[in-house]
Coordinates of C-alpha atoms in Angstrom, one line a residue:
Chain A
M75 CA 59.3 23.2 1.5
S76 CA 58.3 25.9 -0.9
L77 CA 59.2 29.0 -2.9
S78 CA 57.4 32.3 -2.3
I79 CA 57.0 34.6 -5.2
I80 CA 57.8 38.1 -4.1
H81 CA 57.8 39.4 -7.7
P82 CA 56.7 37.2 -10.6
G83 CA 58.8 38.8 -13.4
L84 CA 57.4 39.4 -16.9
M85 CA 56.3 35.8 -17.6
T86 CA 57.3 33.0 -15.4
T87 CA 55.7 29.6 -15.9
L88 CA 56.3 26.0 -15.0
Q89 CA 57.4 23.9 -18.0
D90 CA 58.8 20.4 -18.3
G91 CA 59.7 18.2 -21.3
G92 CA 56.3 18.7 -22.8
R93 CA 52.9 17.1 -22.8
Y94 CA 53.5 14.7 -25.7
G95 CA 51.2 11.9 -26.7
R96 CA 47.9 13.7 -27.0
Q97 CA 48.3 15.9 -30.1
K98 CA 45.8 13.7 -31.7
I99 CA 43.1 15.3 -29.5
G100 CA 44.5 18.8 -30.0
V101 CA 46.5 19.0 -26.8
I102 CA 49.4 21.3 -27.6
P103 CA 52.7 19.9 -26.2
S104 CA 53.8 23.1 -24.4
G105 CA 57.0 22.4 -22.4
A106 CA 60.3 24.3 -22.3
M107 CA 61.1 26.6 -25.2
D108 CA 64.8 25.8 -24.7
I109 CA 64.7 22.1 -24.0
Y110 CA 68.5 21.7 -23.6
S111 CA 68.8 24.4 -20.9
L112 CA 65.8 22.8 -19.0
R113 CA 67.5 19.4 -19.2
M114 CA 70.9 20.8 -17.9
A115 CA 69.3 22.6 -15.0
N116 CA 67.5 19.3 -14.0
I117 CA 70.6 17.1 -14.4
L118 CA 72.5 19.5 -12.1
V119 CA 70.1 19.0 -9.2
G120 CA 69.7 15.2 -9.7
N121 CA 66.2 15.4 -11.2
D122 CA 64.8 13.5 -14.2
E123 CA 66.0 15.8 -17.0
Y124 CA 62.5 16.4 -18.2
E125 CA 61.2 17.4 -14.8
A126 CA 59.3 20.8 -14.6
A127 CA 61.3 23.9 -13.8
L128 CA 60.4 27.6 -13.8
E129 CA 60.8 29.2 -17.2
I130 CA 61.8 32.8 -16.8
T131 CA 61.3 35.3 -19.6
L132 CA 63.1 38.6 -20.3
T133 CA 62.6 40.1 -16.8
G134 CA 63.1 37.7 -14.0
P135 CA 61.3 37.1 -10.7
T136 CA 62.3 37.6 -7.0
I137 CA 61.9 34.4 -5.0
E138 CA 62.2 33.6 -1.3
F139 CA 63.2 30.1 -0.2
T140 CA 61.3 28.8 2.9
S141 CA 63.8 25.9 3.5
D142 CA 67.3 24.8 2.5
T143 CA 67.0 24.0 -1.3
L144 CA 69.4 22.8 -4.0
I145 CA 68.9 24.7 -7.2
A146 CA 70.4 25.2 -10.6
V147 CA 69.9 28.0 -13.2
A148 CA 70.6 27.4 -16.9
G149 CA 69.8 29.3 -20.2
G150 CA 69.7 33.0 -20.5
D151 CA 71.8 35.2 -18.2
F152 CA 69.6 37.2 -15.9
R153 CA 72.4 38.0 -13.4
P154 CA 70.8 36.2 -10.5
I155 CA 71.9 37.4 -7.1
I156 CA 71.3 36.5 -3.4
D157 CA 72.3 39.1 -0.8
G158 CA 74.1 41.1 -3.4
Q159 CA 76.3 38.1 -4.4
A160 CA 76.1 36.7 -8.0
V161 CA 74.7 33.2 -8.1
P162 CA 76.7 31.3 -10.8
M163 CA 74.8 29.5 -13.5
L164 CA 75.1 25.9 -14.8
R165 CA 76.1 24.4 -11.5
P166 CA 74.4 23.2 -8.4
V167 CA 73.8 25.8 -5.7
A168 CA 72.7 25.1 -2.2
V169 CA 70.4 27.9 -0.9
K170 CA 69.7 28.4 2.8
A171 CA 66.2 28.9 4.2
G172 CA 65.2 32.6 4.1
A173 CA 67.5 33.5 1.2
I174 CA 66.0 35.8 -1.5
L175 CA 67.0 35.1 -5.1
R176 CA 66.6 38.0 -7.5
F177 CA 66.8 37.8 -11.2
G178 CA 67.4 41.0 -13.2
P179 CA 66.7 41.8 -16.8
C180 CA 68.1 39.3 -19.3
R181 CA 71.6 40.3 -20.5
T182 CA 72.3 37.3 -22.8
G183 CA 69.5 35.2 -24.3
C184 CA 65.8 35.4 -23.5
R185 CA 64.8 32.6 -21.1
A186 CA 66.3 30.9 -18.1
Y187 CA 65.3 27.8 -16.2
L188 CA 65.3 27.5 -12.4
A189 CA 65.3 23.8 -11.3
V190 CA 64.9 22.7 -7.7
S191 CA 66.1 19.3 -6.5
G192 CA 63.0 17.1 -6.1
G193 CA 61.0 19.2 -8.5
Y194 CA 58.0 21.4 -8.0
D195 CA 55.0 19.8 -6.2
V196 CA 52.1 20.5 -8.6
P197 CA 49.8 17.9 -10.0
A198 CA 50.7 16.4 -13.4
V199 CA 47.8 17.0 -15.8
M200 CA 47.7 14.4 -18.6
G201 CA 51.2 13.3 -17.8
S202 CA 52.9 16.7 -17.6
R203 CA 53.5 19.6 -15.3
S204 CA 53.8 22.1 -18.2
T205 CA 51.6 25.2 -18.1
C206 CA 49.1 25.2 -21.1
L207 CA 48.4 29.0 -21.1
S208 CA 45.8 29.0 -23.9
A209 CA 43.6 26.4 -22.3
G210 CA 44.5 27.3 -18.7
F211 CA 45.6 23.9 -17.2
G212 CA 48.8 22.3 -16.0
G213 CA 51.7 24.0 -14.2
F214 CA 50.7 26.2 -11.3
E215 CA 46.9 26.7 -11.6
G216 CA 47.2 26.8 -15.4
R217 CA 48.8 30.3 -15.5
A218 CA 51.9 32.4 -15.2
L219 CA 53.1 33.1 -11.6
K220 CA 51.7 36.1 -9.7
K221 CA 53.0 38.0 -6.7
G222 CA 52.2 36.1 -3.5
D223 CA 52.1 32.6 -5.1
V224 CA 53.6 29.9 -3.0
L225 CA 55.1 27.0 -5.0
P226 CA 55.5 23.8 -3.0
T227 CA 58.5 21.6 -3.8
R228 CA 59.0 17.9 -3.4
E229 CA 61.6 16.1 -1.2
P230 CA 65.0 15.9 -3.1
G231 CA 66.3 12.5 -4.1
E232 CA 69.5 10.9 -2.8
Y233 CA 71.8 12.9 -5.2
G234 CA 70.1 16.2 -4.3
Q235 CA 70.3 15.6 -0.6
K236 CA 73.9 14.5 -0.6
M237 CA 75.0 17.4 -2.9
M238 CA 73.1 20.0 -0.8
Y239 CA 74.7 18.8 2.5
S240 CA 78.1 18.5 1.0
L241 CA 77.9 22.1 -0.2
L242 CA 76.3 23.5 3.0
S243 CA 78.9 21.7 5.2
Q244 CA 81.5 23.9 3.6
G245 CA 79.9 26.8 5.5
A246 CA 77.5 29.2 3.8
H247 CA 76.0 32.6 4.7
S248 CA 73.0 32.3 2.4
F249 CA 74.2 30.0 -0.4
K250 CA 77.1 27.9 -1.6
Q251 CA 77.8 26.8 -5.2
A252 CA 79.7 23.9 -6.5
K253 CA 83.3 24.6 -7.7
W254 CA 82.6 23.0 -11.1
R255 CA 80.1 23.8 -13.8
I256 CA 78.7 22.5 -17.2
S257 CA 80.8 24.4 -19.8
Q258 CA 78.8 23.5 -22.9
T259 CA 76.0 25.9 -23.6
H260 CA 74.4 27.4 -26.7
V261 CA 73.4 30.6 -24.8
T262 CA 76.4 32.9 -25.5
E263 CA 76.4 36.1 -27.6
E264 CA 78.6 34.4 -30.2
R265 CA 76.6 31.1 -30.5
L266 CA 73.3 32.9 -30.6
R267 CA 74.5 34.9 -33.7
K268 CA 75.3 31.8 -35.7
P269 CA 72.8 30.9 -38.5
I270 CA 69.7 28.9 -37.6
R271 CA 70.0 25.6 -39.5
V272 CA 66.8 24.6 -41.3
M273 CA 65.6 21.9 -43.7
A274 CA 63.4 22.6 -46.7
G275 CA 59.7 22.6 -45.7
L276 CA 56.9 20.7 -47.3
Q277 CA 55.9 23.7 -49.6
Y278 CA 59.5 24.9 -50.2
D279 CA 59.1 24.6 -53.9
A280 CA 55.9 26.6 -54.0
F281 CA 57.8 29.8 -53.1
T282 CA 59.3 32.0 -55.7
D283 CA 63.0 31.8 -56.6
K284 CA 63.5 35.2 -55.1
A285 CA 61.7 34.2 -51.9
R286 CA 63.9 31.2 -51.4
Y287 CA 67.0 33.3 -52.2
D288 CA 66.0 36.1 -49.8
F289 CA 65.1 33.6 -47.0
F290 CA 68.7 32.4 -47.0
S291 CA 70.6 35.5 -47.8
T292 CA 68.9 38.3 -45.9
P293 CA 68.5 38.7 -42.1
Y294 CA 65.2 38.3 -40.3
R295 CA 64.3 40.2 -37.1
V296 CA 62.3 38.8 -34.2
T297 CA 59.3 41.1 -33.6
T298 CA 57.6 42.0 -30.3
R299 CA 54.6 40.0 -31.3
S300 CA 56.6 36.8 -30.6
D301 CA 55.6 34.6 -27.7
R302 CA 55.6 30.9 -26.6
M303 CA 53.3 30.1 -29.6
G304 CA 55.4 31.5 -32.3
C305 CA 58.5 33.5 -33.1
R306 CA 57.2 36.1 -35.6
L307 CA 59.8 37.5 -37.9
E308 CA 60.1 40.5 -40.1
G309 CA 62.4 40.9 -43.1
A310 CA 62.1 40.2 -46.9
K311 CA 58.6 39.0 -47.7
L312 CA 58.2 35.5 -48.9
P313 CA 55.6 35.3 -51.8
L314 CA 54.4 32.1 -53.4
R315 CA 54.6 31.4 -57.1
A316 CA 50.8 31.0 -57.2
P317 CA 48.1 30.8 -54.5
L318 CA 48.1 27.4 -52.9
E319 CA 45.0 25.4 -51.8
M320 CA 46.1 24.2 -48.3
I321 CA 44.4 21.6 -46.2
S322 CA 45.4 21.7 -42.5
E323 CA 48.0 19.2 -41.5
A324 CA 50.1 18.4 -38.4
A325 CA 52.9 20.8 -37.8
P326 CA 55.7 20.3 -35.2
F327 CA 57.9 22.6 -33.1
G328 CA 60.2 24.5 -35.4
T329 CA 57.9 24.7 -38.5
V330 CA 58.5 27.9 -40.4
Q331 CA 55.1 28.8 -41.9
V332 CA 54.3 31.8 -44.1
P333 CA 50.8 33.4 -43.8
P334 CA 49.5 35.5 -46.7
D335 CA 51.3 38.6 -45.5
G336 CA 54.6 37.0 -46.4
S337 CA 56.3 37.3 -43.0
P338 CA 57.5 33.9 -41.6
I339 CA 56.5 32.6 -38.2
I340 CA 58.5 29.8 -36.4
L341 CA 56.1 27.6 -34.5
M342 CA 57.3 27.3 -30.9
A343 CA 56.4 25.2 -27.8
D344 CA 52.8 26.4 -27.5
H345 CA 52.0 26.0 -31.2
Q346 CA 48.7 24.5 -32.3
T347 CA 48.9 20.8 -33.3
T348 CA 47.8 21.5 -36.8
A349 CA 48.4 24.4 -39.2
G350 CA 47.3 25.5 -42.6
Y351 CA 49.9 27.9 -44.0
P352 CA 52.6 27.0 -46.5
V353 CA 55.8 25.8 -44.8
I354 CA 59.0 27.1 -46.3
A355 CA 61.4 25.4 -43.8
Q356 CA 61.7 23.3 -40.7
V357 CA 64.2 24.4 -38.0
A358 CA 66.6 21.6 -36.9
L359 CA 65.5 20.6 -33.4
V360 CA 68.9 21.4 -31.9
D361 CA 68.5 25.0 -33.1
T362 CA 65.0 25.6 -31.8
A363 CA 66.7 26.1 -28.4
R364 CA 68.7 29.0 -29.9
V365 CA 65.6 30.5 -31.5
A366 CA 64.0 30.3 -28.0
Q367 CA 66.9 32.5 -26.7
L368 CA 66.5 35.3 -29.3
R369 CA 64.8 38.5 -28.1
P370 CA 62.5 40.9 -29.9
G371 CA 64.8 43.0 -32.0
D372 CA 67.4 40.3 -32.5
Q373 CA 68.4 39.2 -36.0
M374 CA 68.7 35.7 -37.3
D375 CA 70.1 34.2 -40.5
F376 CA 69.0 30.8 -41.9
R377 CA 71.2 28.2 -43.4
L378 CA 69.9 25.2 -45.4
I379 CA 71.0 21.7 -44.3
S380 CA 69.8 18.2 -45.3
Q381 CA 67.5 16.1 -43.2
A382 CA 70.4 13.6 -42.7
E383 CA 72.6 16.4 -41.3
A384 CA 69.8 17.5 -39.0
E385 CA 69.4 14.0 -37.7
Q386 CA 73.1 13.7 -37.1
L387 CA 73.1 17.0 -35.2
Y388 CA 70.3 15.7 -33.1
I389 CA 72.1 12.5 -32.3
E390 CA 75.3 14.3 -31.4
M391 CA 73.4 16.5 -29.1
E392 CA 71.8 13.5 -27.4
Q393 CA 75.3 12.0 -26.9
C394 CA 76.5 15.3 -25.5
M395 CA 73.6 15.3 -23.0
E396 CA 74.4 11.8 -22.0
N397 CA 78.0 12.7 -21.4
I398 CA 76.9 15.6 -19.2
R399 CA 74.6 13.4 -17.3
I400 CA 77.4 10.9 -16.6
A401 CA 79.9 13.6 -15.7
V402 CA 77.5 15.3 -13.2
A403 CA 76.6 12.0 -11.6
G404 CA 80.3 11.4 -11.0
M405 CA 80.8 14.8 -9.2
L406 CA 79.2 13.6 -6.0
Chain B
M81 CA 45.3 -1.5 -47.2
D82 CA 46.4 -0.8 -50.7
H83 CA 45.5 2.9 -51.1
A84 CA 48.3 5.0 -52.8
Y85 CA 50.3 7.2 -50.4
T86 CA 53.5 9.3 -50.2
I87 CA 55.9 9.6 -47.3
L88 CA 57.3 13.1 -46.7
P89 CA 59.8 14.3 -44.1
L90 CA 58.5 16.6 -41.4
G91 CA 61.9 17.7 -40.0
E92 CA 64.3 15.2 -38.5
A93 CA 61.9 13.7 -35.9
G94 CA 58.8 13.2 -37.9
L95 CA 57.2 12.3 -41.3
L96 CA 53.9 12.6 -43.0
V97 CA 52.1 9.7 -44.7
R98 CA 49.7 11.4 -47.1
F99 CA 46.9 9.5 -48.7
G100 CA 45.6 12.1 -51.1
S101 CA 44.8 15.8 -51.5
A102 CA 41.0 15.9 -51.2
I103 CA 38.8 16.0 -48.1
R104 CA 36.9 12.7 -48.5
P105 CA 35.7 10.1 -46.0
D106 CA 37.5 7.2 -47.9
I107 CA 40.9 9.0 -47.7
H108 CA 40.3 9.8 -44.1
R109 CA 39.6 6.2 -43.3
C110 CA 43.1 5.3 -44.5
V111 CA 44.6 8.0 -42.2
K112 CA 42.6 6.7 -39.3
A113 CA 43.4 3.0 -40.1
L114 CA 47.2 3.7 -40.0
A115 CA 46.9 5.6 -36.7
D116 CA 45.0 2.7 -35.2
Q117 CA 47.6 0.2 -36.5
L118 CA 50.4 2.2 -34.9
D119 CA 48.5 2.5 -31.6
R120 CA 48.2 -1.3 -31.5
H121 CA 51.7 -2.0 -32.9
P122 CA 54.1 0.9 -32.2
F123 CA 57.8 0.8 -33.2
P124 CA 60.6 1.6 -30.8
G125 CA 61.1 5.4 -30.7
L126 CA 57.5 6.3 -31.7
I127 CA 56.3 9.3 -29.8
E128 CA 52.8 9.8 -31.2
T129 CA 50.7 10.2 -34.3
V130 CA 48.5 13.2 -35.4
I131 CA 45.5 12.6 -37.6
S132 CA 44.5 15.3 -40.1
Y133 CA 42.2 15.4 -43.2
T134 CA 44.5 13.6 -45.7
S135 CA 47.6 12.7 -43.8
L136 CA 49.0 11.1 -40.7
A137 CA 52.0 12.7 -38.9
V138 CA 54.3 10.2 -37.3
Y139 CA 56.6 11.7 -34.7
Y140 CA 59.6 9.8 -33.4
D141 CA 62.8 10.2 -31.5
P142 CA 65.6 9.7 -34.0
F143 CA 68.0 8.8 -31.2
R144 CA 65.9 5.9 -29.9
V145 CA 65.0 4.7 -33.4
R146 CA 68.8 4.5 -34.2
Q147 CA 69.5 2.9 -30.9
S148 CA 66.9 0.2 -31.4
G149 CA 68.9 -0.6 -34.5
G150 CA 67.1 -3.4 -36.2
P151 CA 68.5 -5.0 -39.4
A152 CA 70.1 -1.9 -40.8
K153 CA 72.1 0.0 -38.2
T154 CA 73.6 2.3 -40.9
A155 CA 70.2 3.5 -42.1
S156 CA 69.0 6.9 -40.9
A157 CA 66.0 7.1 -38.5
F158 CA 63.9 8.5 -41.4
Q159 CA 64.8 5.5 -43.6
S160 CA 64.2 3.0 -40.8
V161 CA 60.8 4.4 -40.0
S162 CA 59.8 4.8 -43.6
R163 CA 60.7 1.2 -44.3
F164 CA 58.7 0.0 -41.2
L165 CA 55.7 1.9 -42.4
K166 CA 55.9 0.7 -46.0
E167 CA 56.6 -3.0 -45.2
E168 CA 54.7 -3.6 -42.0
A169 CA 52.3 -0.9 -40.7
I170 CA 50.6 0.3 -43.9
P171 CA 50.0 -3.2 -45.5
L172 CA 48.5 -4.3 -42.1
A173 CA 46.4 -1.2 -41.5
D174 CA 42.8 -2.2 -41.8
T175 CA 40.2 0.2 -43.3
G176 CA 37.4 -2.2 -42.9
T177 CA 35.9 -3.7 -39.8
G178 CA 38.6 -2.7 -37.3
A179 CA 37.7 1.0 -37.9
A180 CA 34.0 0.9 -36.9
A181 CA 33.1 4.4 -36.0
R182 CA 31.6 5.6 -32.7
T183 CA 28.6 7.8 -32.9
V184 CA 28.4 10.6 -30.4
E185 CA 25.2 12.7 -29.9
I186 CA 25.7 16.3 -28.8
P187 CA 22.7 18.1 -27.4
V188 CA 22.5 21.7 -28.4
C189 CA 20.4 24.6 -27.2
Y190 CA 20.0 26.6 -30.4
G191 CA 19.4 30.4 -30.6
G192 CA 18.6 32.9 -27.9
E193 CA 21.4 33.7 -25.5
C194 CA 23.2 30.4 -26.4
G195 CA 23.2 31.1 -30.1
P196 CA 23.3 34.9 -30.8
D197 CA 24.1 34.5 -34.5
L198 CA 21.2 32.1 -35.4
P199 CA 19.1 35.0 -36.7
F200 CA 21.9 36.2 -38.9
V201 CA 22.6 32.7 -40.3
A202 CA 18.9 32.3 -41.0
E203 CA 18.6 35.6 -42.8
H204 CA 21.8 35.1 -44.7
C205 CA 20.6 31.7 -45.9
G206 CA 17.0 32.8 -46.6
L207 CA 15.6 30.3 -44.1
S208 CA 13.7 30.4 -40.9
E209 CA 15.6 29.7 -37.6
E210 CA 13.7 26.5 -37.2
E211 CA 14.8 25.4 -40.7
V212 CA 18.5 26.1 -39.9
I213 CA 18.1 24.0 -36.7
R214 CA 16.4 21.2 -38.7
I215 CA 19.2 21.2 -41.3
H216 CA 22.0 21.4 -38.8
T217 CA 20.6 18.5 -36.8
G218 CA 20.0 16.4 -40.0
P219 CA 23.3 14.9 -41.1
E220 CA 25.8 12.5 -39.6
Y221 CA 29.1 14.5 -39.4
L222 CA 32.5 13.0 -39.6
V223 CA 35.2 14.2 -37.2
Y224 CA 38.2 14.7 -39.6
M225 CA 40.6 15.9 -37.0
I226 CA 41.0 17.6 -33.6
G227 CA 43.1 20.7 -33.6
F228 CA 43.2 24.5 -33.1
C229 CA 42.9 23.9 -29.3
P230 CA 42.4 20.8 -27.1
G231 CA 39.3 18.9 -28.2
F232 CA 38.2 21.3 -31.0
P233 CA 36.6 19.1 -33.7
Y234 CA 36.9 19.8 -37.5
L235 CA 33.6 18.3 -38.8
G236 CA 32.7 17.4 -42.3
G237 CA 29.3 16.9 -43.8
M238 CA 27.5 20.1 -43.2
D239 CA 24.6 20.9 -45.6
K240 CA 25.7 23.8 -47.8
R241 CA 22.3 25.4 -47.5
I242 CA 23.4 26.8 -44.1
A243 CA 26.9 27.8 -45.1
T244 CA 27.6 31.3 -43.7
P245 CA 30.8 33.3 -43.8
R246 CA 32.7 34.2 -40.6
R247 CA 31.8 37.3 -38.8
Q248 CA 33.4 40.5 -40.1
T249 CA 34.7 41.3 -36.6
P250 CA 35.8 38.3 -34.6
R251 CA 34.4 38.1 -31.0
L252 CA 37.0 38.6 -28.3
A253 CA 35.6 35.7 -26.3
I254 CA 33.3 33.0 -27.5
P255 CA 31.8 31.1 -24.5
A256 CA 33.1 27.6 -24.0
R257 CA 30.8 24.9 -25.6
S258 CA 29.5 27.2 -28.3
I259 CA 28.5 25.5 -31.6
G260 CA 29.2 27.6 -34.7
I261 CA 29.4 27.8 -38.5
A262 CA 32.3 29.2 -40.5
G263 CA 31.8 28.9 -44.3
E264 CA 30.9 25.3 -45.0
Q265 CA 32.4 24.1 -41.7
T266 CA 30.7 23.5 -38.4
G267 CA 32.3 22.8 -35.0
G268 CA 32.3 23.5 -31.3
Y269 CA 34.6 25.5 -29.0
P270 CA 35.8 23.5 -26.0
F271 CA 37.2 26.6 -24.3
S272 CA 36.4 30.3 -24.2
T273 CA 38.6 31.7 -27.0
P274 CA 38.5 34.6 -29.5
G275 CA 36.9 33.6 -32.8
G276 CA 35.0 34.6 -35.9
W277 CA 32.6 31.7 -36.2
Q278 CA 28.8 32.4 -36.3
I279 CA 27.5 31.0 -33.0
I280 CA 24.2 29.3 -33.4
G281 CA 23.9 27.4 -30.1
R282 CA 25.6 25.9 -27.1
T283 CA 25.9 22.4 -25.7
P284 CA 25.8 21.6 -22.0
E285 CA 28.4 18.8 -22.7
D286 CA 32.1 19.5 -22.0
L287 CA 34.0 18.9 -25.2
F288 CA 37.3 18.7 -23.2
R289 CA 37.9 17.6 -19.6
P290 CA 41.6 18.0 -18.6
D291 CA 40.9 16.1 -15.3
R292 CA 39.8 12.9 -17.2
E293 CA 43.3 11.6 -17.8
D294 CA 42.2 8.5 -19.7
D295 CA 39.9 10.2 -22.2
P296 CA 39.8 14.0 -21.9
S297 CA 38.4 14.7 -25.3
L298 CA 34.7 14.1 -26.0
L299 CA 35.4 13.5 -29.6
H300 CA 38.2 11.7 -31.6
A301 CA 39.1 11.8 -35.3
G302 CA 37.0 9.2 -37.1
D303 CA 33.9 9.6 -34.8
I304 CA 30.5 10.3 -36.2
V305 CA 28.6 13.3 -34.6
R306 CA 24.9 14.0 -34.5
F307 CA 23.5 17.2 -33.1
R308 CA 20.2 17.1 -31.2
A309 CA 18.1 20.2 -30.4
I310 CA 17.3 20.7 -26.7
T311 CA 15.3 23.4 -24.9
M312 CA 16.7 26.1 -22.7
E313 CA 15.1 24.2 -19.7
E314 CA 17.0 21.0 -20.6
Y315 CA 20.2 23.0 -21.0
L316 CA 19.7 24.6 -17.6
A317 CA 18.9 21.3 -16.0
Q318 CA 22.5 20.3 -16.9
R319 CA 24.2 23.6 -16.6
G320 CA 21.9 25.7 -14.3
D321 CA 24.8 26.8 -12.1
E322 CA 26.5 28.7 -14.9
A323 CA 23.9 29.0 -17.7

């Protein structure tokens, strides 16, 4: 049971819920940029929701299935097709052996997740199957996929097997999708345009009044120098009132730091564990998934919320994920 | 411990306990003591802690903290964790005997192919290469934190006589296990990465071993490091296959 990579796409890596627990020794968490899309894709195929899936970026791969496989695609819309037929997203799809799945360029969003029932069979490194690109370990040989790679997959669990046979028994030429789908997603043109909600950062008060005004009232554009480490923005420069003596400190996913050139950088999944630039804001975790879906050239606005509001949003999102999990389990 | 501290939010899933604003061993001992205390007695929902020079980051899952409830179900996760730290973890954290530091000796082949910038450092500091090596192997260094990349140690305690600014043009690839100087800092590169440090030597020891699940990093925050000069022959005896 495996997937053959006919074309790797721009950057396709294995990512799971992240390699947490070792930031103390400098191990960057890595993991999915858009954690909620990863979790949805896994729930749909009966996996643990933090299981590793393929993270597909901007231009998608072409993949051949060597055996019947239950898959799900969530996140950005790459118009995936098999045999010229659109493969619908956010639902379980049973794919027959020999089928070739092609992802095109991304139409909405920036990243999609391809989960297979049972998960990808690569060794966990320090408790995670995420690819750590900078240090070259984890995932598939510690790197992005290349043409000719063969990714082994594990045996699906009970849910995956039952769902796959129930779909295939309805008769399929090369694939068959479930008639239902998850309807909640943050990856729509409309939702991606809504402001990114942030909390004040540790050094918020060290920025000039004008910087703080500009940050919340003028748009910022994602630059082409953005990657899995950081979303680098251009827009109004954000000067400090006076130079700050900074000592490196821990910085989590979503930290908006401002280097001396005044252009903010949002730290993303592959960020270093510690950072030394002034922090103007902290992106609410629920909105990091939307930042992950913005492409170079896209604009974003920021809106200030309190820490209590961000915590409430986080909890509501977890309750929403729990409801999705229960609903999907009931579909068998 | 009874050292002064402040608790600051780090988003909605983390906070910082800051013990001061100066890079000093006594402040760092407080950071390390609290990290050790939370390792021994974690709270429900704790994900991990990250040690830095003057503060400890405490990352938690707000959903699990709220679910675990405790006495005040109405409190926010931030309030619950802050109260736990103030009332239980910080008072019980022990900066004394419990925090006895490990000493790790790192063999270094200085100069030559392993340390191409040693002549520059010597010239910059008005010293001979032998003096630079003697001064670099002299002190006991404190590992303040691990960051930048897996296993990269930020060391304190270097003699200012060998302080040298970074290279004007960073190298595109510094070989793994290189030992360098940047300003008043010294440290070692676990992986081959671009960097601007002055490279004075290389150790045959791996600073980071991803396959050693239990203990992948040679060094941990709070360790004491000593460098020991070795010859090229000794280096090759350990790393002959790759030099």
